[in-house]
């Protein structure tokens, strides 16, 4: 349920309500808006039924949340969430571009790709050090060494780092190197991983599972938020359909649908959606037109030699051309880039 407070509610009154919620064995999530504060109550609400919440000082109204996901829902928070990740706003008027290789390979190569995507206008460097590969014989990533290369590239370029976690035990290592933790499509319903990442104070980008509905996707985001971490970014990266012409089918309608259902920022990954380099740019443009808050794109200076996903990697020069086109589309939909 949502407890809507009067604009005049004092800190003391808020503290009293929160204490009662705790006593009933439930969790409260306080959201301070510009005009008023609301308290989201999560857990089995029957425990609160004996409390006349409306009689508490400071309370204006009590509303049920109808969606199965609570903290993630637009019902819980009307305004879009804008995350501030070390000065980079995600979910605001300015679109966020994340780019880089699929996996971290060599240090010099990573730093040179980072430099090039930065010059083109990216603000966040992507690169996996732990790779979820279909085959156990495929390149699995450099592990901690890869994370160190990312940190090195960050020092040289100032780009922030997004990188994937696969094992909850790696969280302390991730805290040292990542600015945003990525949870990949294959782990969208790894609930222990979601809860672990949710117990840290670090932005998380959750990718939609290969065959997850939007409801399941938002419920997975709810796991992270329910564990205490409200810095969640959603990412649509294509879903499995009967179509084989592309690696996956990009569900662009996820952007306006999620916009309606949730207040969280939504990023599009056209690279994993289409799986072929020449199809990435058209879908990137469509994503900006559809209202995405940003893109994550795979870029490699030598796709032929890439350890992973070379067939969908853009060359830095093509990424730069795309950025110029995206700027014009962004302006047409009242965004900046
Ligand atoms: C990735 O971004 O490198 C990746 C593995 O993507 P996904 O989880 O969407 O397949
Ligand atoms: Mn990839």
Coordinates of C-alpha atoms and ligand atoms in Angstrom, one line a residue:
X1 CA 0.0 0.0 0.0
X2 CA 1.0 3.6 -0.3
X3 CA 0.6 6.0 2.6
X4 CA 0.3 9.6 1.2
X5 CA 1.4 12.2 3.7
X6 CA 0.1 15.7 4.1
X7 CA 2.4 18.4 2.8
X8 CA 2.7 19.6 6.4
X9 CA 3.8 16.2 7.8
X10 CA 6.7 16.5 10.1
X11 CA 9.8 14.2 10.4
X12 CA 8.5 13.1 13.8
X13 CA 5.2 12.1 12.3
X14 CA 6.9 10.2 9.5
X15 CA 9.2 8.5 12.1
X16 CA 6.1 7.4 14.1
X17 CA 4.4 5.9 11.1
X18 CA 7.6 4.1 10.0
X19 CA 8.0 2.7 13.5
X20 CA 4.5 1.3 13.4
X21 CA 5.1 -0.3 10.0
X22 CA 8.3 -1.9 11.4
X23 CA 6.4 -3.2 14.5
X24 CA 4.0 -5.0 12.2
X25 CA 7.0 -6.7 10.5
X26 CA 6.7 -4.8 7.3
X27 CA 9.2 -2.7 5.3
X28 CA 8.7 1.0 4.5
X29 CA 10.2 2.9 1.6
X30 CA 10.1 6.6 1.9
X31 CA 9.9 8.7 -1.3
X32 CA 10.2 12.4 -0.8
X33 CA 8.7 14.2 -3.7
X34 CA 8.7 18.0 -4.4
X35 CA 5.4 18.5 -2.8
X36 CA 4.8 15.7 -0.4
X37 CA 6.3 12.5 1.0
X38 CA 4.8 9.1 0.4
X39 CA 5.6 5.9 2.2
X40 CA 5.4 2.6 0.3
X41 CA 4.6 -0.4 2.6
X42 CA 5.9 -3.7 1.4
X43 CA 5.1 -7.1 2.9
X44 CA 1.9 -8.9 4.0
X45 CA -0.3 -5.9 4.6
X46 CA -2.8 -7.8 6.6
X47 CA -0.4 -7.3 9.5
X48 CA -1.4 -3.6 9.4
X49 CA -5.1 -4.1 9.2
X50 CA -5.7 -3.5 12.9
X51 CA -4.0 -0.1 12.7
X52 CA -6.2 2.9 11.8
X53 CA -3.6 4.4 9.6
X54 CA -5.8 7.3 8.6
X55 CA -5.9 8.4 12.2
X56 CA -2.1 8.8 12.4
X57 CA -1.0 12.4 12.4
X58 CA 0.4 13.5 9.1
X59 CA -1.5 11.0 7.0
X60 CA -3.7 12.2 4.2
X61 CA -4.6 9.0 2.5
X62 CA -4.0 5.3 2.2
X63 CA -4.1 3.7 -1.2
X64 CA -3.7 0.1 -2.3
X65 CA -1.1 -0.6 -5.1
X66 CA -2.9 -2.7 -7.6
X67 CA 0.2 -3.8 -9.7
X68 CA 2.0 -6.9 -8.4
X69 CA 5.2 -4.9 -8.4
X70 CA 5.0 -2.1 -5.9
X71 CA 8.2 0.1 -5.5
X72 CA 8.8 -0.1 -9.3
X73 CA 5.3 1.0 -10.2
X74 CA 4.2 4.3 -11.5
X75 CA 1.4 4.1 -8.8
X76 CA 4.1 4.2 -6.1
X77 CA 6.0 7.1 -7.8
X78 CA 4.4 9.4 -10.3
X79 CA 7.5 11.3 -11.5
X80 CA 10.2 9.6 -13.6
X81 CA 13.2 8.5 -11.6
X82 CA 16.3 10.4 -12.6
X83 CA 19.4 8.7 -11.2
X84 CA 22.5 10.6 -10.6
X85 CA 25.5 8.4 -11.2
X86 CA 28.5 10.5 -10.4
X87 CA 27.1 13.5 -12.2
X88 CA 25.6 11.6 -15.1
X89 CA 21.9 11.8 -15.0
X90 CA 20.0 8.7 -16.2
X91 CA 16.4 9.2 -17.0
X92 CA 16.5 12.9 -17.5
X93 CA 16.2 15.0 -20.6
X94 CA 19.7 14.1 -21.8
X95 CA 20.1 10.7 -23.3
X96 CA 22.8 8.4 -21.9
X97 CA 25.1 6.6 -24.3
X98 CA 26.9 3.5 -23.1
X99 CA 29.3 1.9 -25.6
X100 CA 32.3 -0.4 -25.7
X101 CA 33.2 -4.0 -26.6
X102 CA 31.2 -7.0 -25.6
X103 CA 34.0 -8.3 -23.5
X104 CA 37.1 -6.8 -22.0
X105 CA 40.1 -8.3 -24.0
X106 CA 43.4 -6.4 -24.0
X107 CA 44.1 -3.4 -21.9
X108 CA 45.4 -1.2 -24.7
X109 CA 42.6 -2.2 -27.0
X110 CA 40.0 -1.4 -24.4
X111 CA 41.5 2.0 -23.6
X112 CA 41.7 2.9 -27.3
X113 CA 38.0 1.9 -27.9
X114 CA 37.1 3.9 -24.7
X115 CA 38.8 7.0 -26.1
X116 CA 37.0 6.7 -29.4
X117 CA 33.5 6.2 -28.0
X118 CA 34.1 9.0 -25.6
X119 CA 35.1 11.3 -28.5
X120 CA 31.9 10.3 -30.2
X121 CA 29.8 11.3 -27.2
X122 CA 29.5 8.2 -25.0
X123 CA 29.6 8.8 -21.3
X124 CA 29.7 5.2 -20.0
X125 CA 32.0 2.4 -21.1
X126 CA 30.6 -1.1 -21.3
X127 CA 32.7 -4.3 -21.3
X128 CA 32.2 -7.7 -19.7
X129 CA 34.8 -9.3 -17.5
X130 CA 32.5 -12.2 -16.6
X131 CA 30.7 -13.4 -19.7
X132 CA 27.6 -15.6 -19.7
X133 CA 28.4 -17.8 -22.7
X134 CA 26.1 -20.5 -24.1
X135 CA 29.1 -22.9 -24.5
X136 CA 31.4 -23.7 -21.6
X137 CA 34.3 -23.8 -24.1
X138 CA 33.8 -20.2 -25.3
X139 CA 35.8 -17.3 -23.9
X140 CA 34.4 -16.7 -20.4
X141 CA 36.0 -13.3 -19.7
X142 CA 39.1 -12.1 -17.9
X143 CA 37.6 -11.9 -14.5
X144 CA 39.2 -9.5 -12.0
X145 CA 42.0 -8.6 -14.5
X146 CA 39.3 -7.4 -16.9
X147 CA 37.8 -5.2 -14.1
X148 CA 41.2 -3.7 -13.6
X149 CA 41.5 -2.9 -17.3
X150 CA 38.1 -1.2 -17.0
X151 CA 39.3 0.9 -14.1
X152 CA 42.4 1.8 -16.0
X153 CA 40.3 2.9 -19.0
X154 CA 38.1 5.0 -16.7
X155 CA 41.2 6.7 -15.3
X156 CA 42.4 7.6 -18.8
X157 CA 39.1 8.7 -20.2
X158 CA 36.8 9.7 -17.3
X159 CA 34.1 7.4 -18.7
X160 CA 32.0 5.6 -16.1
X161 CA 32.0 1.8 -16.1
X162 CA 29.1 -0.6 -16.6
X163 CA 30.0 -4.3 -16.3
X164 CA 28.1 -7.5 -15.7
X165 CA 28.0 -9.5 -12.5
X166 CA 27.2 -13.3 -12.6
X167 CA 27.9 -14.4 -9.1
X168 CA 26.7 -12.7 -5.9
X169 CA 30.1 -13.5 -4.3
X170 CA 31.7 -11.1 -6.7
X171 CA 29.9 -8.1 -5.3
X172 CA 32.8 -6.7 -3.2
X173 CA 35.1 -6.8 -6.3
X174 CA 32.4 -5.1 -8.4
X175 CA 32.0 -2.4 -5.8
X176 CA 35.6 -1.4 -6.4
X177 CA 35.5 -1.3 -10.2
X178 CA 31.9 -0.8 -11.5
X179 CA 29.9 2.4 -11.5
X180 CA 26.8 0.5 -12.7
X181 CA 26.4 -3.2 -12.2
X182 CA 24.8 -5.0 -15.1
X183 CA 22.5 -8.0 -14.6
X184 CA 22.4 -9.9 -17.8
X185 CA 19.3 -11.3 -19.6
X186 CA 20.2 -14.8 -18.5
X187 CA 20.2 -13.8 -14.9
X188 CA 17.1 -11.7 -14.8
X189 CA 15.4 -14.3 -12.7
X190 CA 18.4 -15.2 -10.5
X191 CA 16.6 -14.0 -7.5
X192 CA 19.5 -14.5 -5.0
X193 CA 21.7 -12.4 -7.3
X194 CA 19.0 -9.7 -7.5
X195 CA 18.6 -9.6 -3.7
X196 CA 22.3 -9.5 -3.2
X197 CA 22.9 -6.6 -5.6
X198 CA 19.8 -5.0 -4.1
X199 CA 21.5 -4.9 -0.7
X200 CA 24.3 -2.6 -1.9
X201 CA 24.3 1.1 -2.6
X202 CA 25.2 0.9 -6.3
X203 CA 23.2 1.6 -9.5
X204 CA 22.1 -1.6 -11.3
X205 CA 21.0 -2.0 -14.9
X206 CA 18.7 -5.0 -15.2
X207 CA 18.4 -6.5 -18.6
X208 CA 15.1 -8.2 -19.7
X209 CA 15.2 -12.0 -19.8
X210 CA 15.2 -13.8 -23.2
X211 CA 11.6 -14.9 -22.7
X212 CA 10.4 -12.7 -19.9
X213 CA 7.1 -10.8 -20.0
X214 CA 7.2 -7.1 -19.0
X215 CA 5.4 -8.1 -15.8
X216 CA 8.1 -10.6 -15.0
X217 CA 10.8 -8.1 -15.9
X218 CA 9.3 -5.5 -13.5
X219 CA 8.9 -8.1 -10.7
X220 CA 12.6 -8.8 -11.0
X221 CA 13.4 -5.1 -10.7
X222 CA 11.1 -5.2 -7.6
X223 CA 13.5 -7.8 -6.0
X224 CA 16.3 -5.3 -6.2
X225 CA 14.2 -2.4 -4.9
X226 CA 12.6 -4.5 -2.2
X227 CA 16.1 -5.4 -0.9
X228 CA 16.8 -1.6 -0.4
X229 CA 18.4 -0.4 -3.6
X230 CA 16.3 2.0 -5.5
X231 CA 18.9 2.9 -8.1
X232 CA 17.6 0.6 -10.8
X233 CA 17.7 1.1 -14.6
X234 CA 15.8 -1.2 -17.0
X235 CA 17.2 -2.5 -20.3
X236 CA 15.3 -4.0 -23.2
X237 CA 17.6 -6.1 -25.3
X238 CA 15.3 -8.2 -27.5
X239 CA 13.3 -11.2 -26.7
X240 CA 13.0 -14.7 -28.3
X241 CA 10.3 -15.1 -30.9
X242 CA 9.8 -17.4 -33.8
X243 CA 11.7 -15.0 -36.0
X244 CA 15.3 -16.1 -36.9
X245 CA 16.3 -13.3 -39.3
X246 CA 17.6 -11.4 -36.2
X247 CA 19.3 -12.7 -33.1
X248 CA 16.3 -11.6 -31.0
X249 CA 13.3 -9.5 -31.7
X250 CA 13.6 -6.0 -30.3
X251 CA 10.4 -5.2 -28.4
X252 CA 10.4 -1.4 -28.8
X253 CA 6.9 -1.2 -27.5
X254 CA 8.5 -2.0 -24.1
X255 CA 9.6 1.6 -23.9
X256 CA 6.1 3.2 -23.9
X257 CA 4.6 0.3 -22.0
X258 CA 7.2 0.5 -19.2
X259 CA 6.9 4.3 -19.2
X260 CA 3.2 3.8 -18.3
X261 CA 3.8 1.1 -15.7
X262 CA 7.0 2.2 -14.0
X263 CA 8.9 5.3 -13.1
X264 CA 12.3 3.7 -13.7
X265 CA 14.6 4.8 -16.6
X266 CA 14.7 2.5 -19.7
X267 CA 17.7 1.9 -21.9
X268 CA 17.7 0.0 -25.2
X269 CA 20.4 -2.4 -26.3
X270 CA 20.0 -2.7 -30.1
X271 CA 23.2 -4.8 -30.4
X272 CA 22.0 -7.9 -28.7
X273 CA 18.5 -7.4 -30.1
X274 CA 19.5 -7.6 -33.7
X275 CA 22.8 -9.5 -33.6
X276 CA 24.1 -8.0 -36.9
X277 CA 26.1 -4.9 -37.2
X278 CA 24.2 -3.3 -40.1
X279 CA 20.9 -3.6 -38.3
X280 CA 22.1 -1.9 -35.1
X281 CA 21.9 1.8 -36.3
X282 CA 18.3 1.6 -37.6
X283 CA 17.1 0.2 -34.3
X284 CA 19.2 2.6 -32.3
X285 CA 17.5 5.5 -34.1
X286 CA 14.0 3.9 -33.6
X287 CA 14.7 3.5 -29.9
X288 CA 15.5 7.2 -29.5
X289 CA 12.4 8.1 -31.4
X290 CA 10.4 5.7 -29.2
X291 CA 11.5 7.6 -26.1
X292 CA 14.2 5.5 -24.6
X293 CA 16.4 7.2 -22.0
X294 CA 19.6 5.9 -23.6
X295 CA 21.3 3.2 -25.5
X296 CA 24.0 0.6 -24.8
X297 CA 25.9 -0.3 -28.0
X298 CA 28.7 -2.7 -28.7
X299 CA 31.7 -1.1 -30.4
X300 CA 34.9 -2.8 -31.3
X301 CA 37.8 -1.4 -33.4
X302 CA 38.5 -4.9 -34.9
X303 CA 35.3 -6.9 -34.9
X304 CA 36.9 -9.7 -36.9
X305 CA 39.2 -10.4 -34.0
X306 CA 36.7 -9.8 -31.2
X307 CA 36.5 -12.6 -28.6
X308 CA 32.8 -12.3 -28.4
X309 CA 29.9 -10.8 -30.5
X310 CA 32.1 -9.4 -33.3
X311 CA 29.2 -9.9 -35.7
X312 CA 27.2 -7.3 -34.0
X313 CA 29.9 -4.8 -33.1
X314 CA 30.0 -1.4 -34.7
X315 CA 33.3 0.3 -35.8
X316 CA 34.1 3.4 -33.8
X317 CA 33.8 5.6 -36.9
X318 CA 30.3 4.2 -37.7
X319 CA 29.3 4.7 -34.0
X320 CA 30.4 8.4 -34.4
X321 CA 28.3 8.8 -37.5
X322 CA 25.3 7.2 -35.7
X323 CA 25.7 9.6 -32.8
X324 CA 25.4 12.6 -35.1
X325 CA 22.2 11.2 -36.5
X326 CA 20.8 10.3 -33.1
X327 CA 21.4 13.9 -32.0
X328 CA 19.0 15.1 -34.6
X329 CA 16.4 12.5 -33.7
X330 CA 16.8 13.3 -30.0
X331 CA 16.1 17.0 -30.7
X332 CA 12.9 16.0 -32.7
X333 CA 11.5 14.2 -29.6
X334 CA 12.5 17.0 -27.2
X335 CA 15.6 15.2 -25.8
X336 CA 19.3 16.1 -25.7
X337 CA 22.3 14.1 -26.6
Ligands
LIG1 C1 26.0 -8.2 -22.7 O1 25.5 -7.1 -22.6 O2 27.2 -8.4 -22.9 C2 25.1 -9.4 -22.6 C3 25.6 -10.6 -22.4 O3 23.9 -9.1 -22.9 P1 22.5 -9.9 -22.6 O4 22.6 -10.3 -21.1 O5 21.4 -9.0 -22.9 O6 22.5 -11.1 -23.5
LIG2 MN1 27.7 -9.1 -26.3

